[in-house]
Every structure is written in structure tokens, then in C-alpha cells.
XYZ file of C-alpha atoms in Angstrom:
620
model
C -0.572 12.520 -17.785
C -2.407 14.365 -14.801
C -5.663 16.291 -15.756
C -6.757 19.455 -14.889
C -6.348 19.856 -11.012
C -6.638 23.287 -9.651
C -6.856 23.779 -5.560
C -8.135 20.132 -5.335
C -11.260 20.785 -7.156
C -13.327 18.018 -9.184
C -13.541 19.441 -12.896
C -14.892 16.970 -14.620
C -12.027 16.224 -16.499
C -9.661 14.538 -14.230
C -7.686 10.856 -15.171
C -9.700 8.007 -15.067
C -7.019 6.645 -12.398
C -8.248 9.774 -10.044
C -11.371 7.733 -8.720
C -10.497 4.052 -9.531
C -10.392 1.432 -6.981
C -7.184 -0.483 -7.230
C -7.381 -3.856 -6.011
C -3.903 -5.813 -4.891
C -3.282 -9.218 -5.748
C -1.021 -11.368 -3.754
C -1.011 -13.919 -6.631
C 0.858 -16.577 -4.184
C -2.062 -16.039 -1.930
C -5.101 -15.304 -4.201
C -5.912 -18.693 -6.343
C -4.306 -21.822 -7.036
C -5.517 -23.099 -10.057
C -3.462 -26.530 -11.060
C -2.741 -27.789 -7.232
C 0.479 -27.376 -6.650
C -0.415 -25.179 -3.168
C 0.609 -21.863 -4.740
C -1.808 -19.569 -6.479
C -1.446 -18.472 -10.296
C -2.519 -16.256 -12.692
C -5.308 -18.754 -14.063
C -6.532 -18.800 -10.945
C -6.973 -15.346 -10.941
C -8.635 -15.248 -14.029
C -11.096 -17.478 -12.652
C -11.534 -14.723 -10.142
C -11.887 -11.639 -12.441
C -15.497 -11.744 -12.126
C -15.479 -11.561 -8.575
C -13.556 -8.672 -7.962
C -15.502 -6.621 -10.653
C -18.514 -7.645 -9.115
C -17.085 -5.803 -5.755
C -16.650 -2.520 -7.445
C -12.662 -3.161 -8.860
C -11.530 -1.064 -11.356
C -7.722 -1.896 -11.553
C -6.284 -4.765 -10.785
C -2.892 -4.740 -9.702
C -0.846 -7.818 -9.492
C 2.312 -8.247 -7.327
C 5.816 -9.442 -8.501
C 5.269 -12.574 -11.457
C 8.300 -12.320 -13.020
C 11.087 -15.275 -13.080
C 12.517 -15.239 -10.142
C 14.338 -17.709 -7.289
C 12.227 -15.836 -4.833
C 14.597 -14.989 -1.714
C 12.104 -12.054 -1.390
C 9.300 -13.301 -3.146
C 9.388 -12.312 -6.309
C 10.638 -8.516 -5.528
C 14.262 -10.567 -6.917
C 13.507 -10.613 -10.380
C 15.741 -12.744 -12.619
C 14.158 -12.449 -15.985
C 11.549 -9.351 -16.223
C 10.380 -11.172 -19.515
C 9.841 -14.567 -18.502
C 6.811 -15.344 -15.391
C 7.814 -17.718 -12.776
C 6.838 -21.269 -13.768
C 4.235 -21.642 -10.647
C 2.609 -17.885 -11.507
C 1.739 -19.418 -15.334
C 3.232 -17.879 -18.199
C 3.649 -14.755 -20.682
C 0.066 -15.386 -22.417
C -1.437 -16.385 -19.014
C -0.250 -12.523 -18.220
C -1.974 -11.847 -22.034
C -5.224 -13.176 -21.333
C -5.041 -11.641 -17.689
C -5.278 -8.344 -19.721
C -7.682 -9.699 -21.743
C -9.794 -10.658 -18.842
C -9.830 -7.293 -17.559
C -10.539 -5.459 -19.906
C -13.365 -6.870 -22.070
C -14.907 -6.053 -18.150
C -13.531 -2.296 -18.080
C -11.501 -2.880 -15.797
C -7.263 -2.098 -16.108
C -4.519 -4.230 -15.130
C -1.056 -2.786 -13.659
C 2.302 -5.137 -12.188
C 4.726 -4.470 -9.987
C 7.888 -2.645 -11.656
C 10.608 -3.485 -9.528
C 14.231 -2.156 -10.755
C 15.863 -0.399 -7.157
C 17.402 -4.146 -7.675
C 17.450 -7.755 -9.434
C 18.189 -11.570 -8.333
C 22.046 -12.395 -8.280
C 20.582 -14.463 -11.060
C 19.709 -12.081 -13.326
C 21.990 -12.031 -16.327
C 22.607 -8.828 -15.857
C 24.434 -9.499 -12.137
C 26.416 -11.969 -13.406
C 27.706 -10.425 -16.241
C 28.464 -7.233 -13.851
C 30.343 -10.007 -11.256
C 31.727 -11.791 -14.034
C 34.981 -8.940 -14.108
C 36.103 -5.366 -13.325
C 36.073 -4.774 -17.144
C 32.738 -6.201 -18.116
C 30.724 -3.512 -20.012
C 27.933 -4.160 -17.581
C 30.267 -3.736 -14.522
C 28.831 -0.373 -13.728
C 25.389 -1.779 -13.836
C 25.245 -2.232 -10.162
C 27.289 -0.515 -7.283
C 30.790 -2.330 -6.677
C 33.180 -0.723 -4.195
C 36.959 -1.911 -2.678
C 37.114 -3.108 0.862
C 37.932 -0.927 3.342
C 40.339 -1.897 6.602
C 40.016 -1.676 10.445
C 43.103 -0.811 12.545
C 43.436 -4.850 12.897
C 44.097 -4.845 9.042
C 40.800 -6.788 8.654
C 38.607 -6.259 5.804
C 35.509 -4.424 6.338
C 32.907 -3.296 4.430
C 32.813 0.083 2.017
C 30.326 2.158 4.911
C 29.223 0.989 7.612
C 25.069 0.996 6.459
C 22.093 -1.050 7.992
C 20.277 -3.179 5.628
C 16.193 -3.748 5.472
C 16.595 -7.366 6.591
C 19.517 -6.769 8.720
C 23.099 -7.018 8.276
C 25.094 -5.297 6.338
C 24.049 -3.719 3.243
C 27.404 -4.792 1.782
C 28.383 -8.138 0.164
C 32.114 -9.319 -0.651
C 32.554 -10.945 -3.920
C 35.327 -13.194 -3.758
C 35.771 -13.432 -7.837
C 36.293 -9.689 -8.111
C 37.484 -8.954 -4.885
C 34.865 -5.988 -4.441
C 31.909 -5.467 -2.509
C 28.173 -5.157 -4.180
C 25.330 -2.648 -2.302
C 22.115 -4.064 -1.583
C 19.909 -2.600 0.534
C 17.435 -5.752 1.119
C 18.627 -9.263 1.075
C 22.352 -10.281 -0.684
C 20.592 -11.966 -2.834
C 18.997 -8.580 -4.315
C 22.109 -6.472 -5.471
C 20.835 -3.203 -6.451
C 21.130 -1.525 -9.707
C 23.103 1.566 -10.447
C 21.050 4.360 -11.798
C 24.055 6.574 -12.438
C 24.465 4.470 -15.832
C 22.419 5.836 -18.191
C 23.038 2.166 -20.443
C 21.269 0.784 -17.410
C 18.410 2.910 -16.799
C 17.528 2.903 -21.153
C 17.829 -1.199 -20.406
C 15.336 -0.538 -17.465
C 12.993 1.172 -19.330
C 13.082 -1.041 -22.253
C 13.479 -4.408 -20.955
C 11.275 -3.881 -17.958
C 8.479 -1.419 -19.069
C 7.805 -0.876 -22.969
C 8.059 -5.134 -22.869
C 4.926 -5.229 -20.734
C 3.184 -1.940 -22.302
C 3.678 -2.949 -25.179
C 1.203 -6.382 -24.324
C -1.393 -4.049 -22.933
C -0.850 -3.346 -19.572
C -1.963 -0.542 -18.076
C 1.205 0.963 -16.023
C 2.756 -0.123 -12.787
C 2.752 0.132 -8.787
C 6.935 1.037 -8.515
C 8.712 -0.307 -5.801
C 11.301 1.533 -3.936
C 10.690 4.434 -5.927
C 12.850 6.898 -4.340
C 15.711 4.485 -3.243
C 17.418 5.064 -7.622
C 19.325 8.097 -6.521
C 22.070 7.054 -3.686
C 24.494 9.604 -2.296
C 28.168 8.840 -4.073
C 30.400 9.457 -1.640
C 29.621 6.879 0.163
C 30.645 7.552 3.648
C 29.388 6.222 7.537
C 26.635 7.168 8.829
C 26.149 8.332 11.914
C 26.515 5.897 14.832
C 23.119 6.141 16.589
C 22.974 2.201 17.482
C 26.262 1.292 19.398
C 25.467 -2.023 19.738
C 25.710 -2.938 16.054
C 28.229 -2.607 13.494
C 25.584 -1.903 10.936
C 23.916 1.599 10.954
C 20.460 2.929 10.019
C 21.148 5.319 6.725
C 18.077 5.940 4.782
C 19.691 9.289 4.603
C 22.349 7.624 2.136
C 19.693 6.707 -0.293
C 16.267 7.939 -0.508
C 15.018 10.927 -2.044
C 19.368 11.168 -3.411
C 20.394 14.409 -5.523
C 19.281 13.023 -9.033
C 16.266 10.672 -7.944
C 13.760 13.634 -10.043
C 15.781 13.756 -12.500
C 15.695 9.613 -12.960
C 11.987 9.698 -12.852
C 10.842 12.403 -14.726
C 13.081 10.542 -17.114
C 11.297 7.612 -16.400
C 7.893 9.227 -17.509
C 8.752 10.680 -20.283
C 11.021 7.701 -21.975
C 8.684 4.542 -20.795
C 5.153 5.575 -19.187
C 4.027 8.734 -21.203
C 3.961 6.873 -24.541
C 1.444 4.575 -23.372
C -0.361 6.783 -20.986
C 0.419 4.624 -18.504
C -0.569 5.385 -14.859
C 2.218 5.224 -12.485
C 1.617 4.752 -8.805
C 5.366 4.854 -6.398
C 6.268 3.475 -2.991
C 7.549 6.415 -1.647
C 9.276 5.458 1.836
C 11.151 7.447 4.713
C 9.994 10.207 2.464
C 7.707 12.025 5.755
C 6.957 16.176 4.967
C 4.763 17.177 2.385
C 6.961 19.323 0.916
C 9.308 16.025 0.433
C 6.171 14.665 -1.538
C 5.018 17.262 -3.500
C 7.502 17.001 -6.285
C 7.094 13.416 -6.674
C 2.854 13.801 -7.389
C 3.128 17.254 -8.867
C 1.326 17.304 -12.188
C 3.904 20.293 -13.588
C 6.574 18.041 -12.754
C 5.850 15.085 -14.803
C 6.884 12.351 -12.551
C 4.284 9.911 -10.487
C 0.410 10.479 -11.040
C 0.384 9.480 -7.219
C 2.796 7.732 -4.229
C 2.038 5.703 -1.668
C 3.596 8.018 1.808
C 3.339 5.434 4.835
C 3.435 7.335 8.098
C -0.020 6.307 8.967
C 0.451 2.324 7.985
C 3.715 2.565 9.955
C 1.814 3.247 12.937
C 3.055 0.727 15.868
C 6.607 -0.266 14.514
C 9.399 0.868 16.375
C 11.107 2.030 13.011
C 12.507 0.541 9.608
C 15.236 -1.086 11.272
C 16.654 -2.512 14.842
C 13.643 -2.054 16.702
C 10.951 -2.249 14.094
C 9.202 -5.165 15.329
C 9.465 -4.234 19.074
C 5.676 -2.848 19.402
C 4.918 0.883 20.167
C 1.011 1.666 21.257
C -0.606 4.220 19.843
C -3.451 6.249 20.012
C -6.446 7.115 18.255
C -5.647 11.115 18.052
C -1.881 10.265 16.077
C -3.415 8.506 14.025
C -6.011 11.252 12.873
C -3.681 13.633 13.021
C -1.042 11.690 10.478
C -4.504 11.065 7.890
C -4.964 14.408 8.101
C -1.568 15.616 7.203
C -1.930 13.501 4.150
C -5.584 14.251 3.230
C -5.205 17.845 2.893
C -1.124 18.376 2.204
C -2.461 18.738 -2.024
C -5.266 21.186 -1.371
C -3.910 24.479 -2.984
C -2.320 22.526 -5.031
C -1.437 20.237 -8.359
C -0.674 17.250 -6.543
C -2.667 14.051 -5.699
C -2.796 11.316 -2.987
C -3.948 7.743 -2.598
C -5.893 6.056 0.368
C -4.639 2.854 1.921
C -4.329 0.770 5.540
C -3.392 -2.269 3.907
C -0.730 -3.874 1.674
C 1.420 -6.988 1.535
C 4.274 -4.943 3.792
C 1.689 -5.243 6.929
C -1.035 -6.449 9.376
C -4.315 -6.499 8.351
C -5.815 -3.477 9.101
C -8.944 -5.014 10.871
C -6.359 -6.656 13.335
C -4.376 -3.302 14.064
C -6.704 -0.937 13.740
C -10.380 -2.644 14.439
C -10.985 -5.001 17.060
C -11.151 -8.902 16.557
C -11.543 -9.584 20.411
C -15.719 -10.848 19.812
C -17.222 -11.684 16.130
C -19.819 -8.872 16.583
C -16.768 -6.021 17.267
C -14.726 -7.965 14.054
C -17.524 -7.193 11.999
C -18.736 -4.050 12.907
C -14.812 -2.369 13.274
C -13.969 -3.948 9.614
C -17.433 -2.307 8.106
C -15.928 1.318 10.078
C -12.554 0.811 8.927
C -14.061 0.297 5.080
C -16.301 3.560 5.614
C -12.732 5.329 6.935
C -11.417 4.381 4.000
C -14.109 5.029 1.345
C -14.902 8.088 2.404
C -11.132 9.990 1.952
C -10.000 11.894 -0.608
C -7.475 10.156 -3.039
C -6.931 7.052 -5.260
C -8.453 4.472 -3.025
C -6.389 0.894 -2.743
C -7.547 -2.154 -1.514
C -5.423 -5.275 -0.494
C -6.930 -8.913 -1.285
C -9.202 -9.904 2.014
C -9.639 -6.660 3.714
C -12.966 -6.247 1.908
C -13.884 -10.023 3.990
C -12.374 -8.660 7.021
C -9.491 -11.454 6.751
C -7.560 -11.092 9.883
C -3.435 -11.514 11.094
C -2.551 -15.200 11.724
C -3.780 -17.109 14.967
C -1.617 -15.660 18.032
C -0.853 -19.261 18.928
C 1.359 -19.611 15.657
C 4.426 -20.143 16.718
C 7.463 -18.379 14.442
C 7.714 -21.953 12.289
C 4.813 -20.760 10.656
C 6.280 -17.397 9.784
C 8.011 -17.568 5.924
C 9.020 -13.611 5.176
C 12.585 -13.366 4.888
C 12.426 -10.155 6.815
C 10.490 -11.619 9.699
C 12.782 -14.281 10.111
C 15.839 -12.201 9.694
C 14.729 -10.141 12.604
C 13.912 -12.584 14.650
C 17.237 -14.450 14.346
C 18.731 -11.062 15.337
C 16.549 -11.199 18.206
C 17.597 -14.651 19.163
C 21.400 -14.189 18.609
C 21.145 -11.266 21.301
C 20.427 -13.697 23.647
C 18.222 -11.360 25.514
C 14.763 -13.405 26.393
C 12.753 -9.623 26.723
C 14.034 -9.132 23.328
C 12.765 -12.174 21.822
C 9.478 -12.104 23.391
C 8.774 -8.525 22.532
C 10.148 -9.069 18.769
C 7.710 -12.343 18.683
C 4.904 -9.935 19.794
C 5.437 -7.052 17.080
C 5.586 -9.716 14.668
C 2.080 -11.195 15.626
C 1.264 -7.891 14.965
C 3.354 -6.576 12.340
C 4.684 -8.745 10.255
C 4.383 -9.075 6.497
C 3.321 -12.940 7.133
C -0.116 -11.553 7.934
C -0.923 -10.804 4.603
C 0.318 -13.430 2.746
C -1.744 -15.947 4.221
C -4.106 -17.851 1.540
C -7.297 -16.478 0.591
C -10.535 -17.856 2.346
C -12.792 -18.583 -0.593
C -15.000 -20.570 1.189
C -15.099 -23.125 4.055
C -13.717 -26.263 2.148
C -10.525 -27.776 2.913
C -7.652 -25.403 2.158
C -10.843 -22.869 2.293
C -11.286 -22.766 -1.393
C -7.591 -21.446 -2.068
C -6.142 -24.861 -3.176
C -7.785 -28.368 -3.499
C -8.432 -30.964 -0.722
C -5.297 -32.919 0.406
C -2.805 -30.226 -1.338
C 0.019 -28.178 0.937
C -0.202 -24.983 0.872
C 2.426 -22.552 1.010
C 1.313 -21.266 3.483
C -0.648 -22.650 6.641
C -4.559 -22.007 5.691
C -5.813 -19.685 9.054
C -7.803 -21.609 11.447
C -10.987 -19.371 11.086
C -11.308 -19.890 7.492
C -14.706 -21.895 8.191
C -16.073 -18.439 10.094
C -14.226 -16.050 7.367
C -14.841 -16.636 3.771
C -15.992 -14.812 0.753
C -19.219 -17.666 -0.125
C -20.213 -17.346 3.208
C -20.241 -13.391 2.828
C -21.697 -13.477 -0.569
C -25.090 -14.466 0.874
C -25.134 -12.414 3.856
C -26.619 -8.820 2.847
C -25.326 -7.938 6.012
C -21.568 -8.944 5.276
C -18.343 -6.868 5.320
C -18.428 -8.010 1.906
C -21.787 -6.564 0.695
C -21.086 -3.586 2.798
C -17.704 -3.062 0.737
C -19.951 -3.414 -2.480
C -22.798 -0.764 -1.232
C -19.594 1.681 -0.248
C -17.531 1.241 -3.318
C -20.766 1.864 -5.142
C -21.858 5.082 -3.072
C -17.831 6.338 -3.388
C -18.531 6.718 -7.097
C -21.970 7.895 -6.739
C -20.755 10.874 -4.686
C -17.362 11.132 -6.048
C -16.731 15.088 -5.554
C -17.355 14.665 -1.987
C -15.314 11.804 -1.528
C -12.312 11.069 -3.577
C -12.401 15.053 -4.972
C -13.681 16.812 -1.549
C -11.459 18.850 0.935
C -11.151 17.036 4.068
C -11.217 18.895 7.772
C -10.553 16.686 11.248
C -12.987 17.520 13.764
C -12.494 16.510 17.058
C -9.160 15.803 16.480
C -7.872 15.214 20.631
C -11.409 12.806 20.787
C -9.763 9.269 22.057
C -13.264 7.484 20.454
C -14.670 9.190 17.858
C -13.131 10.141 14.472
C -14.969 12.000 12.566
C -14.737 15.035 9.493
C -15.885 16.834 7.087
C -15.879 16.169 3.302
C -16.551 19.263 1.072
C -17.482 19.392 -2.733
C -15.480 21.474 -4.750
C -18.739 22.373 -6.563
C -20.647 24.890 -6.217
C -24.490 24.596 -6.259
C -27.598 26.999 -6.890
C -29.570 24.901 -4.075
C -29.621 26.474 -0.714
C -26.910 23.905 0.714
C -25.838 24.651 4.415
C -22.423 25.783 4.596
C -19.386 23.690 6.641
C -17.657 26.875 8.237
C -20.362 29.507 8.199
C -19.475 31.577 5.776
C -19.471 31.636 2.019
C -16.731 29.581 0.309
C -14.385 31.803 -2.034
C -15.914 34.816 -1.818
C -19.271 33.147 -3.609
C -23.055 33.255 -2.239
C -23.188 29.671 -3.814
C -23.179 27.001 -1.339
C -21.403 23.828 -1.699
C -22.413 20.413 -0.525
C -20.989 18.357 2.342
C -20.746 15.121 4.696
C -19.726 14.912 7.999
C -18.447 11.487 8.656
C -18.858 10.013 12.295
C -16.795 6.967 12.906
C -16.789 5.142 16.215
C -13.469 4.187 17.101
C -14.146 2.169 19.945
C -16.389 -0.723 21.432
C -18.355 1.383 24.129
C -21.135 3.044 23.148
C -20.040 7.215 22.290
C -22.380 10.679 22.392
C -22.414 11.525 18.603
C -21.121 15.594 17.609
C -24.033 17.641 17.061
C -23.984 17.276 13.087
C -26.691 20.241 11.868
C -24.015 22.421 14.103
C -21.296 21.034 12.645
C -22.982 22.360 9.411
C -23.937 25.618 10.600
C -28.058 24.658 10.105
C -30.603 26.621 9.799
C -33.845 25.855 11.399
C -35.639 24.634 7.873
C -32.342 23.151 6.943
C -32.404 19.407 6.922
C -29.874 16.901 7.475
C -29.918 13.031 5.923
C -28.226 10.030 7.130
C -26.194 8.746 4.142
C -24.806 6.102 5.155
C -24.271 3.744 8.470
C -22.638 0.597 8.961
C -25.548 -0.566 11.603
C -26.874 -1.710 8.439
C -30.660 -1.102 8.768
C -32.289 0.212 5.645
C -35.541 1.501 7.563
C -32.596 4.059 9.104
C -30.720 5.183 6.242
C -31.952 7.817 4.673
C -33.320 9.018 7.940
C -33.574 13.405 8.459
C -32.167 15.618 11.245
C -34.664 18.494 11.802
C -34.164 20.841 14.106
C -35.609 19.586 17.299
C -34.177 16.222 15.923
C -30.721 15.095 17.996
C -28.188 12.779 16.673
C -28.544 9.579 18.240
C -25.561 7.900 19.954
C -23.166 5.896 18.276
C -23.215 2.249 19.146
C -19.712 0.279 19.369
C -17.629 0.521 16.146
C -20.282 2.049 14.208
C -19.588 4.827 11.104
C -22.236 6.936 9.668
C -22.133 9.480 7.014
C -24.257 12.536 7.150
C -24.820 14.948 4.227
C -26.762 18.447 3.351
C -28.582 17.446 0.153
């Protein structure tokens, strides 16, 4: 359950989940273990000591469940059983075992919006109209055009494209799915069906001692039940965006507060939702609200989303954007819980995207690659919430080479979209779907690890196909080589994660105010401690905070967004100085430890920032 929260402010007492790192596995990606080019869960076993050595609290492992993987592993055909390449049920055992005999907590990927048509639940649902699991999934009669040809129940826009409709020729009905046909999705109206869900799915896995789950599609359970068109706002397609239809539906609280109480309370398991097309805070609120008793915390993806050209026609056709959106959208979501008993989490990668280095950084020299990945970990590190990390962004791994061609591409959605593209038989179309998707695409992410710069780069042994196609700079970007570099991404991510914890009430427990926020370079904020201390701090905003003389302590982080040099903000005005007050340098990803640690006095300016360089500043 949620601790004690009251206007954002550190007590003491808060969940242990409040200022964990969480640490995504990819386990296709992360290690392969018996050379068969796909990674396992012995090879990440084999890796448990490197990710706590990083600073890893959680680890959370994507889909491993039995599966015939038409969406990798989010269509789940047995959710007891682990797909043969992944390893096994005890592999999964002594994965929790691993963890924690090192502290550290393991969650999986709970994914019930949907199955496999393989599940034995599907095919006992398709098997007739008066199977007792029929109403386990959402069947519906054709509908008819004016022609007399069949059509399907609404008219509705899948993830993948096409239809979200499929016609079953044994029953003569259509089944909903709202990613690939191969992933019908459940229907949550059934109450036998969600008491399966959280028994089959959830108690099975707490009960072997893991630690709760990331849940996908959280707020797709609740579809509206009429059922009807949406409205027509693509006129070249049959098929119509309606997230409308099925996110955030009438009983979707009801499901998950259900949810909680039935399957994750009992175990005090932490819960963390994908919370899509979900964008106003006061959408969000219920879902994190510690009264309610839903989700300790959601992942909300306006910011992440940044450059797609929506969930569905046009999402790969790339839209620039600049740096003043994008710190306007963080700061939406960094201070939407302040006031109140909600939380947040911090993120810029997953396996749904980019890497972050590659859309948000800059990867055009080795010196900018470096010095924008260290920025964008000090951006990160430095915001209030749960803070998750995705497998490779703490090496800077970056999106596949731009000279990949779209054979090298193996997501069903990035495929699926670029068939569309193709069948249009517009060439602009094409090329600018081909360019959002050597941007955009999930691909990126899904790449192997680099472990080091032996063939197949450590992820697989020499002479074994992979997967997926090993990136051509694995020699330059590897973990060994990083390991021995005190001046690595990778030993930068260890010094951050470390100073995160270290200063934990200004950073994941602090208030967070943009400053600068039209600044096309510089990003920068404050960071306020909801503690009170008797010291003589300087105050953020010049005058006492909540009616108190006591002064609470600060950091202004200064993050150059750019590969120009930039004038740094005045910092001891920023904190209202006094003339015996003295400021410290924290933190800066110039790494030069004759710097750090380096006063402002009063006669003392801040020096400029050089190209993609961070710095943290504090009072104390």
C-alpha cells in the first residue's frame, strides 16, 4: 500500500518502491546464455551482479511467459509455463533468488488487456456460442453495408493497423483485438474471467516470490459496450482512430481497485501501470491516488511520445520538436501530485521507443554522444518520482545504424506500418514513414546488448545468429569498455544513482519548478526539500515556505541542451543569496573532481556551460 504522502513531502516513512531504481530487462536482448542467439533468464542471472553494482534496486523483466510471440511475448499462451528459449519456471525461481539474497526485488510484466489465440482460454471461447468461457473475450455479429457485404461490428483502428475486428469462420462472429489478430482481448465484464486473471496470472507468480508487476495496457480493461463508430476523422481509411472506445471506460476503477485488493494487496506487491492516451492530470490522479487503492504509480507518456505523429495513421511520419514542449510536458508531470496523495515515475526510455540518447541527445560526434547521454542521465536522476531505467541507456546504447534498411526491422508494428505505407503507393509516404521509423521505432530498443567488443559483442557466442542484427558500433559502445573508464556514461550513471539516494528529499521527494521555461538551450530547475532545517539555508522564492522562519534546502539544476557553448542563469539569484551565503557545485557531468565541490561567493559568477553539459548546484 502507499505510505504516508502529504503535499509531496518526504516523511520518512514512504514505500520502499518510492525511491527505487527499476531497471528493464529486454530478456530477448539482455543475455544469451546456451547459444541459440536469443537471450534467457540464465543469462540474466549471470548478469545480476552487474546491474546491482550500477545502483539497481528492482529488476523488472519483460514478457517470459509461453507464448508463439506475434508480439513478442505481450501474446501470452500459458501465464504458467516460460517460453522454452527464456528458460523455465525455476530459472524464474532462482531469478528471485538471485535478487534478493542482493536486496534487490524482482517484478514481470502482467499482461491480461489480451492473450495468444493459443491460449486455452481463446480456444475454448472460439470453440462455440455456448461454451462457458464464450464470454471470456468480446464476440460480436457482423454487421452489413448497403452492398449486403459483411463488415465488421464498428468501424475501429487497431494499434498495428487494420481493423480491430477479426471474423471467425467456426462461430460466425467477430473477436475485438485492439493489437495484432493474433492477440484477442479479454472481456473484463466477466467477473469468472477477471477471478481467473487474478488467480492464474498473479497469486501464481506471488506466490513464488515475486515482487509485483509493470501492467500493460492498464486502462484499456474497461471498453465502452455499445459499441458504436467512431467518428470519421481519417477519410481515407475504413478503419478509425477510437481510443475513446476503450481507455479509461466507465468501470476501468472499479476493475482495478478490484485488482488491488483481490491479487496485489495480499502480498504487498508494488504495482506500476502503462497508462496510455490517458493526457490531464486530473485523468491520472485516480489511477496513483493512495485513498483510492489502485496503482502505487503509472507510467503517463506525453513526454516519450514526443516526435510521433500520433498512436495511429501517421505515427511514424516525424514531427520536430522543440526544447521548450518538452520542458513544459516534464513539468506538467513533475508537479501535477504536489498538493496531493498521488505519485509519479521518471522515464525517457522503454522497449515502445528510440533510445533516448538518439532522440533527445546528440550522436552526430563521439564527444557530443557522450557528453548529451551523461546530461540526459543527470535530467533524469535529478526528477521527482520512481526513477526507471531501460537496459543500455546507462552505456549510452544508441537507435540502429541509419543505413539499415527496413529488412533489418522485426517489430510487428513497424512492419505493419510500413506495409501500409507501401500499399499507398505514395513514394513521400514511404520515405517519410522509413524516416520516423529510424527514429521511432520499437526496433531501436530491442537490439542486443553490447557487453563488450567480441563477436556478437558479448550478447551471444562467436559464430551464433542473433535475433537480431548486433549494431555496428558495438566495438566503440560496450559495457567492459565503460567499466574501466572513470570517465564513462557508465560510471557517471553509478556516481548519479548513488548521489540520487544520497540526497533523496531533494530529488525523488523535492517539489520541482521550470525556470527558464521559453530558453531553446538551457533546461534548468529547481528541486526543493520538503524538510525543513534549523541551518540558515537560502530560500528558492524569497520568502519563507509555509508560513515557517525555517529554511529548506535546494538545487538548481542547469542542463545544457545543446552543443554550443550557453551563458549559465545566475544561480545565488536564482536562490535569493545573501552576500555570506554560499553556493556549491554538486554535481557536473564535465567530470573533473578538482571542480566539483567548487563555491559560488558573492563576487563569484557562474561559469558558462560548455556543449551538453549538466550541473547541479545546491545551498548546503
Amino acid at each position: 500500500m502507499n505510505g504516508l504522502h502529504h503535499e509531496n513531502g518526504y516523511l520518512g516513512k514512504e514505500p520502499w518502491w518510492k525511491d527505487a531504481t527499476f531497471y528493464q530487462v529486454y530478456p530477448a536482448s539482455f543475455k544469451d546464455s546456451d547459444g541459440d542467439g536469443w537471450g534467457d533468464i540464465p543469462g540474466l542471472i549471470s548478469k545480476i551482479d552487474y546491474l546491482h553494482d550500477l545502483g539497481v534496486d528492482v529488476v523488472w523483466l519483460s514478457p517470459v511467459f509461453e507464448s508463439p510471440q506475434a508480439d513478442m511475448g505481450y501474446d501470452v499462451s500459458d501465464y504458467q509455463k516460460i517460453y522454452a528459449p527464456y528458460g523455465t519456471v525455476e530459472d524464474v525461481d532462482a531469478l528471485v533468488e538471485a535478487c534478493h539474497v542482493r536486496g534487490m526485488k524482482l517484478i514481470l510484466d502482467l499482461v491480461v488487456n489480451h492473450t495468444s489465440i493459443e491460449h486455452g482460454w481463446f480456444k475454448e471461447s472460439r470453440s462455440s456460442k455456448t461454451n462457458p468461457k464464450r464470454d471470456w473475450y468480446i464476440w460480436k455479429p457482423a454487421r452489413y453495408n448497403s452492398e449486403g457485404q459483411r463488415i465488421p461490428p464498428t468501424n475501429w483502428r487497431g494499434y498495428f493497423a487494420g481493423p480491430t475486428w477479426t471474423w471467425d469462420e467456426h462461430t460466425q462472429e467477430y473477436y475485438l483485438h485492439l493489437y495484432a489478430s493474433e492477440q484477442p482481448d479479454l472481456n473484463w465484464e466477466s467477473e469468472a474471467c477477471r477471478e481467473a486473471i487474478y488467480d492464474n496470472t498473479m497469486r501464481f507468480w506471488l506466490e513464488r516470490g515475486v515482487d509485483g508487476f509493470r501492467i500493460d495496457t492498464v486502462n484499456k480493461y474497461s471498453k465502452r459496450t455499445e459499441y458504436v463508430d467512431a467518428s470519421i476523422t481519417d477519410p481515407s481509411s475504413t478503419c478509425q482512430p477510437a481510443p475513446e472506445m476503450w481507455c479509461n471506460g466507465p468501470r476501468i476503477h472499479e476493475f482495478i481497485h478490484e485488482m488491488r485488493t483481490k491479487a496485489l494487496e495480499p502480498y504487498g506487491a508494488v504495482s506500476v501501470g502503462e497508462l496510455s492516451n490517458t493526457p490531464h492530470p486530473s485523468q491520472v490522479l485516480p489511477y496513483v491516488s493512495s485513498a483510492a487503492r489502485e496503482l502505487d504509480m503509472v507510467f503517463e507518456f506525453s513526454m516519450i511520445r514526443l516526435g510521433t505523429g500520433g498512436m495511429f495513421g501517421p505515427k511514424y511520419t516525424y514531427v520536430p520538436f522543440t526544447l521548450p514542449q518538452m520542458k513544459a510536458i516534464v513539468a506538467k508531470w513533475q508537479t501535477f501530485i504536489e498538493g496531493t496523495d498521488g505519485w509519479t515515475t521518471v522515464f525517457c526510455e522503454n522497449h515502445d521507443n528510440g533510445r533516448a540518447v538518439s532522440r533527445f541527445g546528440d550522436c552526430s560526434t563521439p564527444e557530443l554522444w557522450q557528453a548529451s547521454a551523461k546530461t540526459l542521465a543527470l535530467w533524469q536522476a535529478t526528477l521527482t518520482g520512481t526513477l526507471f531505467l531501460y537496459q543500455g541507456q546507462e552505456i549510452g546504447m544508441t537507435n540502429m545504424p541509419a543505413t539499415w534498411g527496413i529488412d533489418k526491422y522485426k517489430d510487428v508494428e513497424s512492419l505493419n506500418f510500413y506495409a501500409e505505407a507501401v500499399a499507398s503507393g505514395d513514394q513521400k509516404t514511404i520515405a517519410d514513414t522509413m524516416h520516423g521509423l529510424r527514429i521511432l521505432a520499437r526496433d531501436h530498443s530491442r537490439i542486443p546488448f553490447q557487453w563488450d567488443d567480441s563477436p556478437n559483442a558479448g550478447f551471444a557466442e562467436k559464430g551464433v545468429k542473433t535475433w537480431m542484427q548486433i549494431h555496428d558500433e558495438y566495438r566503440d559502445i560496450n559495457a567492459a569498455k565503460q567499466l574501466v573508464d572513470q570517465d564513462s556514461i557508465l560510471n557517471f550513471y553509478k556516481r548519479i544513482l548513488q548521489l540520487r539516494k544520497k540526497y533523496k528529499d531533494l530529488f525523488v521527494f523535492g517539489t520541482f519548478r521550470l525556470l527558464q521555461g521559453e530558453h531553446k538551450a538551457i533546461f534548468s530547475y529547481v528541486k526543493e526539500s520538503p524538510h525543513e532545517t534549523s541551518n540558515s539555508y537560502p530560500q528558492t522564492n524569497g520568502h519563507s515556505v509555509n508560513g515557517h522562519d525555517g529554511r529548506k534546502r535546494a538545487a538548481v539544476v542547469v542542463l545544457n541542451f545543446s552543443k554550443d557553448k550557453q551563458e549559465c542563469l545566475d544561480v545565488r539569484d536564482v536562490f535569493d543569496c545573501n552576500d555570506n551565503d554560499t553556493i556549491r557545485l554538486l554535481v557536473s557531468t564535465q567530470h573533473n573532481e578538482d571542480d566539483e565541490g567548487l563555491t559560488l561567493g558573492k563576487n563569484t559568477s557562474t561559469p558558462a556551460l560548455q556543449p551538453w553539459e549538466g550541473r547541479v548546484y545546491v545551498n548546503f
